[in-house]
Amino acid sequence: MAATIKDVAKLAGTSAATVSKVMNGSYSISRETVERVEQAMKELNYHPNMRARNFARQSGRNVIFVTSLGKDAGFLNPHMFEIMSGLEAALSEKEYALGIKSLSAKEACTYVKHVIDTKLADGLVIHASVISRELDEMVEEYKIPHIVIGMPDFPNHFCWIDIDNCLAGEMAAKYLLECGYQSLAFIGGREEDKISMHRLNGVLSVLNEHDVLIPKAYVQQGDSVCDSGYAMMKEVLLQKEQPDAIICANNYIAYGCVNALHDNNIEIPKQMGVITFDEYPFSRILKPMLSVVNIDVYDMGFQTGKYILMKIKKPNLHVQSYITLPSLIVRDSTKRKEEPPLYLY
Amino acid sequence: MAATIKDVAKLAGTSAATVSKVMNGSYSISRETVERVEQAMKELNYHPNMRARNFARQSGRNVIFVTSLGKDAGFLNPHMFEIMSGLEAALSEKEYALGIKSLSAKEACTYVKHVIDTKLADGLVIHASVISRELDEMVEEYKIPHIVIGMPDFPNHFCWIDIDNCLAGEMAAKYLLECGYQSLAFIGGREEDKISMHRLNGVLSVLNEHDVLIPKAYVQQGDSVCDSGYAMMKEVLLQKEQPDAIICANNYIAYGCVNALHDNNIEIPKQMGVITFDEYPFSRILKPMLSVVNIDVYDMGFQTGKYILMKIKKPNLHVQSYITLPSLIVRDSTKRKEEPPLYLY
DNA sequence: CTGAAAGCGCTAACAT
DNA sequence: ATGTTAGCGCTTTCAG
């Protein structure tokens, strides 16, 4: 049987309480006893039993990340795991453990309450893919310590954080204008694709601000796949007047877009500038390598970790905000002038 | 304060022990009392405290997945997360929780022991990227319930499971021969790239078996990136005699290979068959879509979950094996004959 | 079929 | 600065 706190106390000629204090770094213990206790621990090869400790402390020092995984999740949604990695790092720093639970939105509601009721974890990080109005009510009613990753698309009480995709759109547009491109087109996802829409909004707001007109046909909407990007780009090229730069809502569309430009012998970046969002999976693989407005999802996860720890400490805290700033990465697809401007955001 | 087992007992007019038995489905409780107890639980909105339960039972019903994450892990290594998803699913089925811990190989050694000493978890799943000889010794000495994902490349006592990449190589080669291709080349990673080497070995064994000769220049080794794939393919094309089919060790190399073939106006699959391994990230995006020998990493994770649960129950169990079979997915890059054979493995 | 009682190993309030 | 004591909430033997 493994040694317990009592064994240590006995060997050190002291009480269990004192041993506990030593372990928890209490100041009111004399130098000597600390040494005696530590010596005893070493001799007995003592290790505190976390299950007992968690029980006594009424805290497990852990948080659970609730999301919807399933087959191919790793391939289809690497961002999720990037977030998870960041989250783990932040929690680890404060010696909190990270648990993972995969669920549907329907199941999530019951599960989240279960976690709190049964003290399975001190707090929850919930991916927006599993939230619902019901969950919102529950979380509100039972004051469940949580952070939602991703802005909910309905009125809610959640604490949530997200990336500012609108700002990312602004940055892309602003940068292209700075490069000297004069007429921009946007090829992106459909109305339901919130991320694409936010990026588009950012783009439009900049164009508006700079009094750059954008013909209807310069805003294309389609699926987020290569073929659709190809088709949308073709459509833009069909217009009488053509833009001199393209903003692609994501990497898949950008891939199709670049193919279409190649097939039409349009030179990037000279005849047409191309920019997209995110690094993944093609931006550095395509020829030319694509300039992007990148989003640091790892950092988003890290920040989330910080926040959930704060929430666990101070349950009243309320956040609803965009926390991670996009950043511009200039590559070869946007160098219009010989010397591209060193515009840093 | 939340209701405890005592409150339930009092309300149900029985003892805590009985309530406990009801919760744990003991057979020796009368129908009546069960109902009374359940009624009381409902009235009091009772939920068992897992921290107390874990403590009393001396088991946490959880396992920790130890691996090395860090920034861009989600993008660079989606397989890891695919495994994780499968693992979570298997554990979840048996109401076990999954924890995640990111560490370097150096830290892993200390950590793994710590987990067991302090009862942080019942078992560990360890990714091969963080194993070491030291860890092997430790795990052996302290009989730590574990499964390593990935075959260690040194003599060891670990319980490990892996994919059979050699078999995958065999399948690729066999299939190409079945298609009617007669001369195969392999472009892959360097000596250090074990996965590539295993695949190559599989290929060679089949060629050997079928008395197909393979010139030295038909086996190229380079980095696992697109450019290298391109260069290796070029090299092969430089030969006097050319193969009529190519096996690419992975998707990145395949991407470069396909580009090289395009640039040389070599038609796939007519003039040159192309096959690679894994679905990710390009196999379905390239033109033509690539035939692949796919590896179900999700399933590997799932199996791992099964095994670690068995190990927790029966610590003596020892596994060292390849558990997940590769499967052939036929697409457009290998249809040499009009009617390709329906060869199923 | 049920209940009393003795833990599980650690923490924390309160004395001293 | 240290020890005493009383839990934390559930499980599990064992006696009835």
PDB file of C-alpha atoms in Angstrom, chain B residues 41-234:
ATOM      1  CA  MET B  41     -33.644  11.630  -5.194  1.00  0.00           C
ATOM      2  CA  LYS B  42     -35.948  13.312  -7.616  1.00  0.00           C
ATOM      3  CA  GLU B  43     -37.587  15.439  -4.956  1.00  0.00           C
ATOM      4  CA  LEU B  44     -34.283  16.619  -3.608  1.00  0.00           C
ATOM      5  CA  ASN B  45     -32.793  16.994  -7.063  1.00  0.00           C
ATOM      6  CA  TYR B  46     -29.999  14.800  -5.907  1.00  0.00           C
ATOM      7  CA  HIS B  47     -26.846  14.166  -7.932  1.00  0.00           C
ATOM      8  CA  PRO B  48     -23.998  12.040  -6.651  1.00  0.00           C
ATOM      9  CA  ASN B  49     -20.766  13.853  -6.072  1.00  0.00           C
ATOM     10  CA  MET B  50     -18.224  12.261  -8.359  1.00  0.00           C
ATOM     11  CA  ARG B  51     -15.279  13.551  -6.422  1.00  0.00           C
ATOM     12  CA  ALA B  52     -16.505  11.731  -3.357  1.00  0.00           C
ATOM     13  CA  ARG B  53     -17.340   8.670  -5.370  1.00  0.00           C
ATOM     14  CA  ASN B  54     -13.972   8.565  -7.076  1.00  0.00           C
ATOM     15  CA  PHE B  55     -12.324   8.899  -3.736  1.00  0.00           C
ATOM     16  CA  ALA B  56     -14.334   6.193  -2.068  1.00  0.00           C
ATOM     17  CA  ARG B  57     -13.958   3.857  -5.026  1.00  0.00           C
ATOM     18  CA  GLN B  58     -10.315   4.629  -5.539  1.00  0.00           C
ATOM     19  CA  SER B  59     -10.846   5.010  -9.226  1.00  0.00           C
ATOM     20  CA  GLY B  60     -11.453   8.025 -11.400  1.00  0.00           C
ATOM     21  CA  ARG B  61     -12.817   6.290 -14.463  1.00  0.00           C
ATOM     22  CA  ASN B  62     -10.574   8.338 -16.669  1.00  0.00           C
ATOM     23  CA  VAL B  63      -7.548   8.000 -18.868  1.00  0.00           C
ATOM     24  CA  ILE B  64      -5.081  10.604 -19.984  1.00  0.00           C
ATOM     25  CA  PHE B  65      -3.739  10.915 -23.498  1.00  0.00           C
ATOM     26  CA  VAL B  66      -0.151  12.074 -23.361  1.00  0.00           C
ATOM     27  CA  THR B  67       1.329  13.606 -26.459  1.00  0.00           C
ATOM     28  CA  SER B  68       3.213  16.552 -27.774  1.00  0.00           C
ATOM     29  CA  LEU B  69       0.991  19.300 -29.065  1.00  0.00           C
ATOM     30  CA  GLY B  70       1.924  22.940 -29.395  1.00  0.00           C
ATOM     31  CA  LYS B  71       1.228  25.537 -31.991  1.00  0.00           C
ATOM     32  CA  ASP B  72       0.115  24.326 -35.434  1.00  0.00           C
ATOM     33  CA  ALA B  73      -0.252  20.761 -34.206  1.00  0.00           C
ATOM     34  CA  GLY B  74      -3.814  20.759 -35.478  1.00  0.00           C
ATOM     35  CA  PHE B  75      -2.613  21.633 -38.938  1.00  0.00           C
ATOM     36  CA  LEU B  76       0.600  19.690 -39.053  1.00  0.00           C
ATOM     37  CA  ASN B  77      -0.668  16.553 -37.475  1.00  0.00           C
ATOM     38  CA  PRO B  78      -4.378  16.039 -37.966  1.00  0.00           C
ATOM     39  CA  HIS B  79      -3.884  12.306 -37.503  1.00  0.00           C
ATOM     40  CA  MET B  80      -3.185  12.845 -33.873  1.00  0.00           C
ATOM     41  CA  PHE B  81      -6.583  14.385 -33.423  1.00  0.00           C
ATOM     42  CA  GLU B  82      -8.274  11.797 -35.462  1.00  0.00           C
ATOM     43  CA  ILE B  83      -6.843   9.260 -33.064  1.00  0.00           C
ATOM     44  CA  MET B  84      -7.934  11.362 -30.139  1.00  0.00           C
ATOM     45  CA  SER B  85     -11.479  11.519 -31.447  1.00  0.00           C
ATOM     46  CA  GLY B  86     -11.656   7.772 -31.820  1.00  0.00           C
ATOM     47  CA  LEU B  87     -10.193   7.299 -28.396  1.00  0.00           C
ATOM     48  CA  GLU B  88     -12.727   9.623 -26.847  1.00  0.00           C
ATOM     49  CA  ALA B  89     -15.551   7.732 -28.504  1.00  0.00           C
ATOM     50  CA  ALA B  90     -14.385   4.379 -27.181  1.00  0.00           C
ATOM     51  CA  LEU B  91     -13.905   5.678 -23.650  1.00  0.00           C
ATOM     52  CA  SER B  92     -17.165   7.556 -23.667  1.00  0.00           C
ATOM     53  CA  GLU B  93     -19.010   4.360 -24.469  1.00  0.00           C
ATOM     54  CA  LYS B  94     -17.865   2.928 -21.170  1.00  0.00           C
ATOM     55  CA  GLU B  95     -18.364   6.180 -19.316  1.00  0.00           C
ATOM     56  CA  TYR B  96     -14.721   6.857 -18.995  1.00  0.00           C
ATOM     57  CA  ALA B  97     -13.428  10.385 -19.349  1.00  0.00           C
ATOM     58  CA  LEU B  98     -10.551  11.440 -21.546  1.00  0.00           C
ATOM     59  CA  GLY B  99      -7.920  13.917 -20.413  1.00  0.00           C
ATOM     60  CA  ILE B 100      -5.298  15.512 -22.613  1.00  0.00           C
ATOM     61  CA  LYS B 101      -1.772  16.407 -21.620  1.00  0.00           C
ATOM     62  CA  SER B 102       0.818  17.929 -23.887  1.00  0.00           C
ATOM     63  CA  LEU B 103       4.462  17.312 -23.069  1.00  0.00           C
ATOM     64  CA  SER B 104       7.892  16.824 -24.490  1.00  0.00           C
ATOM     65  CA  ALA B 105       9.466  13.363 -24.432  1.00  0.00           C
ATOM     66  CA  LYS B 106      11.663  14.521 -21.600  1.00  0.00           C
ATOM     67  CA  GLU B 107       8.796  15.680 -19.437  1.00  0.00           C
ATOM     68  CA  ALA B 108       6.652  12.677 -20.257  1.00  0.00           C
ATOM     69  CA  CYS B 109       8.771  10.373 -18.183  1.00  0.00           C
ATOM     70  CA  THR B 110       8.223  12.266 -14.968  1.00  0.00           C
ATOM     71  CA  TYR B 111       4.638  13.021 -15.751  1.00  0.00           C
ATOM     72  CA  VAL B 112       3.526   9.487 -16.441  1.00  0.00           C
ATOM     73  CA  LYS B 113       4.805   8.321 -13.086  1.00  0.00           C
ATOM     74  CA  HIS B 114       3.254  11.320 -11.411  1.00  0.00           C
ATOM     75  CA  VAL B 115      -0.142  10.447 -12.859  1.00  0.00           C
ATOM     76  CA  ILE B 116      -0.028   6.979 -11.422  1.00  0.00           C
ATOM     77  CA  ASP B 117       1.546   7.929  -8.088  1.00  0.00           C
ATOM     78  CA  THR B 118      -0.967  10.622  -7.431  1.00  0.00           C
ATOM     79  CA  LYS B 119      -3.891   8.744  -8.926  1.00  0.00           C
ATOM     80  CA  LEU B 120      -4.632  11.412 -11.474  1.00  0.00           C
ATOM     81  CA  ALA B 121      -5.903   8.763 -13.844  1.00  0.00           C
ATOM     82  CA  ASP B 122      -6.525   5.050 -14.100  1.00  0.00           C
ATOM     83  CA  GLY B 123      -4.499   4.625 -17.251  1.00  0.00           C
ATOM     84  CA  LEU B 124      -2.517   6.364 -19.940  1.00  0.00           C
ATOM     85  CA  VAL B 125      -2.457   6.423 -23.672  1.00  0.00           C
ATOM     86  CA  ILE B 126       0.934   7.574 -24.805  1.00  0.00           C
ATOM     87  CA  HIS B 127       1.756   8.805 -28.250  1.00  0.00           C
ATOM     88  CA  ALA B 128       4.976   7.388 -29.675  1.00  0.00           C
ATOM     89  CA  SER B 129       6.292  10.910 -30.136  1.00  0.00           C
ATOM     90  CA  VAL B 130       6.932  11.194 -26.407  1.00  0.00           C
ATOM     91  CA  ILE B 131       8.315   7.796 -25.551  1.00  0.00           C
ATOM     92  CA  SER B 132      11.877   7.057 -24.546  1.00  0.00           C
ATOM     93  CA  ARG B 133      13.905   4.197 -23.177  1.00  0.00           C
ATOM     94  CA  GLU B 134      13.627   5.703 -19.727  1.00  0.00           C
ATOM     95  CA  LEU B 135       9.892   5.820 -20.001  1.00  0.00           C
ATOM     96  CA  ASP B 136       9.899   2.216 -21.079  1.00  0.00           C
ATOM     97  CA  GLU B 137      11.808   1.182 -18.004  1.00  0.00           C
ATOM     98  CA  MET B 138       9.592   3.170 -15.743  1.00  0.00           C
ATOM     99  CA  VAL B 139       6.407   1.885 -17.203  1.00  0.00           C
ATOM    100  CA  GLU B 140       7.758  -1.624 -16.851  1.00  0.00           C
ATOM    101  CA  GLU B 141       9.006  -1.202 -13.302  1.00  0.00           C
ATOM    102  CA  TYR B 142       5.857   0.420 -11.961  1.00  0.00           C
ATOM    103  CA  LYS B 143       3.457  -1.628 -14.037  1.00  0.00           C
ATOM    104  CA  ILE B 144       1.745   1.441 -15.338  1.00  0.00           C
ATOM    105  CA  PRO B 145      -1.456   0.712 -17.253  1.00  0.00           C
ATOM    106  CA  HIS B 146      -0.760   2.135 -20.672  1.00  0.00           C
ATOM    107  CA  ILE B 147      -0.969   1.761 -24.416  1.00  0.00           C
ATOM    108  CA  VAL B 148       1.542   3.377 -26.717  1.00  0.00           C
ATOM    109  CA  ILE B 149       0.248   4.526 -30.071  1.00  0.00           C
ATOM    110  CA  GLY B 150       2.895   3.827 -32.674  1.00  0.00           C
ATOM    111  CA  MET B 151       5.481   1.081 -32.754  1.00  0.00           C
ATOM    112  CA  PRO B 152       8.582   2.082 -30.802  1.00  0.00           C
ATOM    113  CA  ASP B 153      11.758   1.990 -32.850  1.00  0.00           C
ATOM    114  CA  PHE B 154      13.807   0.402 -30.083  1.00  0.00           C
ATOM    115  CA  PRO B 155      13.537  -2.825 -28.096  1.00  0.00           C
ATOM    116  CA  ASN B 156      10.949  -2.291 -25.406  1.00  0.00           C
ATOM    117  CA  HIS B 157       8.377  -3.641 -22.973  1.00  0.00           C
ATOM    118  CA  PHE B 158       5.638  -1.241 -23.939  1.00  0.00           C
ATOM    119  CA  CYS B 159       2.192  -2.291 -24.879  1.00  0.00           C
ATOM    120  CA  TRP B 160       1.828  -0.708 -28.262  1.00  0.00           C
ATOM    121  CA  ILE B 161      -0.392  -0.744 -31.275  1.00  0.00           C
ATOM    122  CA  ASP B 162       0.138   0.634 -34.713  1.00  0.00           C
ATOM    123  CA  ILE B 163      -0.952   0.651 -38.272  1.00  0.00           C
ATOM    124  CA  ASP B 164       0.592  -1.807 -40.645  1.00  0.00           C
ATOM    125  CA  ASN B 165       2.270   0.474 -43.125  1.00  0.00           C
ATOM    126  CA  CYS B 166       4.143  -2.381 -44.681  1.00  0.00           C
ATOM    127  CA  LEU B 167       0.884  -4.091 -45.497  1.00  0.00           C
ATOM    128  CA  ALA B 168      -0.397  -0.812 -46.916  1.00  0.00           C
ATOM    129  CA  GLY B 169       2.601  -0.718 -49.224  1.00  0.00           C
ATOM    130  CA  GLU B 170       1.898  -4.261 -50.302  1.00  0.00           C
ATOM    131  CA  MET B 171      -1.675  -3.380 -51.065  1.00  0.00           C
ATOM    132  CA  ALA B 172      -0.693  -0.415 -53.191  1.00  0.00           C
ATOM    133  CA  ALA B 173       1.770  -2.418 -55.239  1.00  0.00           C
ATOM    134  CA  LYS B 174      -0.495  -5.409 -55.629  1.00  0.00           C
ATOM    135  CA  TYR B 175      -3.324  -3.256 -56.787  1.00  0.00           C
ATOM    136  CA  LEU B 176      -1.246  -1.473 -59.397  1.00  0.00           C
ATOM    137  CA  LEU B 177      -0.081  -4.785 -60.795  1.00  0.00           C
ATOM    138  CA  GLU B 178      -3.660  -5.964 -60.910  1.00  0.00           C
ATOM    139  CA  CYS B 179      -4.520  -2.870 -62.879  1.00  0.00           C
ATOM    140  CA  GLY B 180      -2.063  -3.969 -65.480  1.00  0.00           C
ATOM    141  CA  TYR B 181       0.730  -1.580 -64.699  1.00  0.00           C
ATOM    142  CA  GLN B 182       4.010  -3.309 -65.242  1.00  0.00           C
ATOM    143  CA  SER B 183       6.776  -1.155 -63.959  1.00  0.00           C
ATOM    144  CA  LEU B 184       6.447   0.663 -60.654  1.00  0.00           C
ATOM    145  CA  ALA B 185       8.416   3.461 -59.076  1.00  0.00           C
ATOM    146  CA  PHE B 186       8.288   4.662 -55.492  1.00  0.00           C
ATOM    147  CA  ILE B 187       8.944   8.214 -54.414  1.00  0.00           C
ATOM    148  CA  GLY B 188       9.090   8.722 -50.698  1.00  0.00           C
ATOM    149  CA  GLY B 189      10.792  10.045 -47.607  1.00  0.00           C
ATOM    150  CA  ARG B 190      14.287   9.468 -46.338  1.00  0.00           C
ATOM    151  CA  GLU B 191      15.633   6.711 -44.127  1.00  0.00           C
ATOM    152  CA  GLU B 192      14.472   8.473 -40.986  1.00  0.00           C
ATOM    153  CA  ASP B 193      10.913   8.522 -42.200  1.00  0.00           C
ATOM    154  CA  LYS B 194       9.858   5.172 -40.792  1.00  0.00           C
ATOM    155  CA  ILE B 195       6.399   5.318 -42.229  1.00  0.00           C
ATOM    156  CA  SER B 196       7.704   5.842 -45.711  1.00  0.00           C
ATOM    157  CA  MET B 197      10.259   3.087 -45.258  1.00  0.00           C
ATOM    158  CA  HIS B 198       7.651   0.587 -44.113  1.00  0.00           C
ATOM    159  CA  ARG B 199       5.492   1.409 -47.073  1.00  0.00           C
ATOM    160  CA  LEU B 200       8.455   0.990 -49.353  1.00  0.00           C
ATOM    161  CA  ASN B 201       9.273  -2.374 -47.832  1.00  0.00           C
ATOM    162  CA  GLY B 202       5.768  -3.550 -48.494  1.00  0.00           C
ATOM    163  CA  VAL B 203       6.026  -2.450 -52.092  1.00  0.00           C
ATOM    164  CA  LEU B 204       9.362  -4.133 -52.606  1.00  0.00           C
ATOM    165  CA  SER B 205       8.217  -7.396 -51.108  1.00  0.00           C
ATOM    166  CA  VAL B 206       5.338  -7.576 -53.555  1.00  0.00           C
ATOM    167  CA  LEU B 207       7.527  -6.722 -56.519  1.00  0.00           C
ATOM    168  CA  ASN B 208       9.962  -9.331 -55.432  1.00  0.00           C
ATOM    169  CA  GLU B 209       7.266 -11.901 -55.071  1.00  0.00           C
ATOM    170  CA  HIS B 210       6.013 -11.158 -58.571  1.00  0.00           C
ATOM    171  CA  ASP B 211       9.483 -11.047 -60.030  1.00  0.00           C
ATOM    172  CA  VAL B 212       9.091  -7.464 -61.102  1.00  0.00           C
ATOM    173  CA  LEU B 213      12.435  -5.769 -61.294  1.00  0.00           C
ATOM    174  CA  ILE B 214      12.778  -2.261 -59.982  1.00  0.00           C
ATOM    175  CA  PRO B 215      15.768  -0.167 -61.082  1.00  0.00           C
ATOM    176  CA  LYS B 216      17.541   1.819 -58.409  1.00  0.00           C
ATOM    177  CA  ALA B 217      16.477   5.116 -59.880  1.00  0.00           C
ATOM    178  CA  TYR B 218      12.850   4.096 -59.450  1.00  0.00           C
ATOM    179  CA  VAL B 219      13.143   4.427 -55.709  1.00  0.00           C
ATOM    180  CA  GLN B 220      13.589   8.063 -54.824  1.00  0.00           C
ATOM    181  CA  GLN B 221      13.989   9.520 -51.386  1.00  0.00           C
ATOM    182  CA  GLY B 222      13.413  13.121 -50.421  1.00  0.00           C
ATOM    183  CA  ASP B 223      11.533  15.395 -48.055  1.00  0.00           C
ATOM    184  CA  SER B 224       7.854  15.038 -47.474  1.00  0.00           C
ATOM    185  CA  VAL B 225       6.902  18.226 -49.204  1.00  0.00           C
ATOM    186  CA  CYS B 226       5.376  19.106 -52.495  1.00  0.00           C
ATOM    187  CA  ASP B 227       8.547  20.506 -54.060  1.00  0.00           C
ATOM    188  CA  SER B 228      10.498  17.430 -53.207  1.00  0.00           C
ATOM    189  CA  GLY B 229       7.801  15.257 -54.728  1.00  0.00           C
ATOM    190  CA  TYR B 230       8.043  17.325 -57.862  1.00  0.00           C
ATOM    191  CA  ALA B 231      11.816  16.978 -58.018  1.00  0.00           C
ATOM    192  CA  MET B 232      11.745  13.250 -57.386  1.00  0.00           C
ATOM    193  CA  MET B 233       9.200  12.706 -60.097  1.00  0.00           C
ATOM    194  CA  LYS B 234      11.324  14.728 -62.505  1.00  0.00           C
TER     195      LYS B 234
END
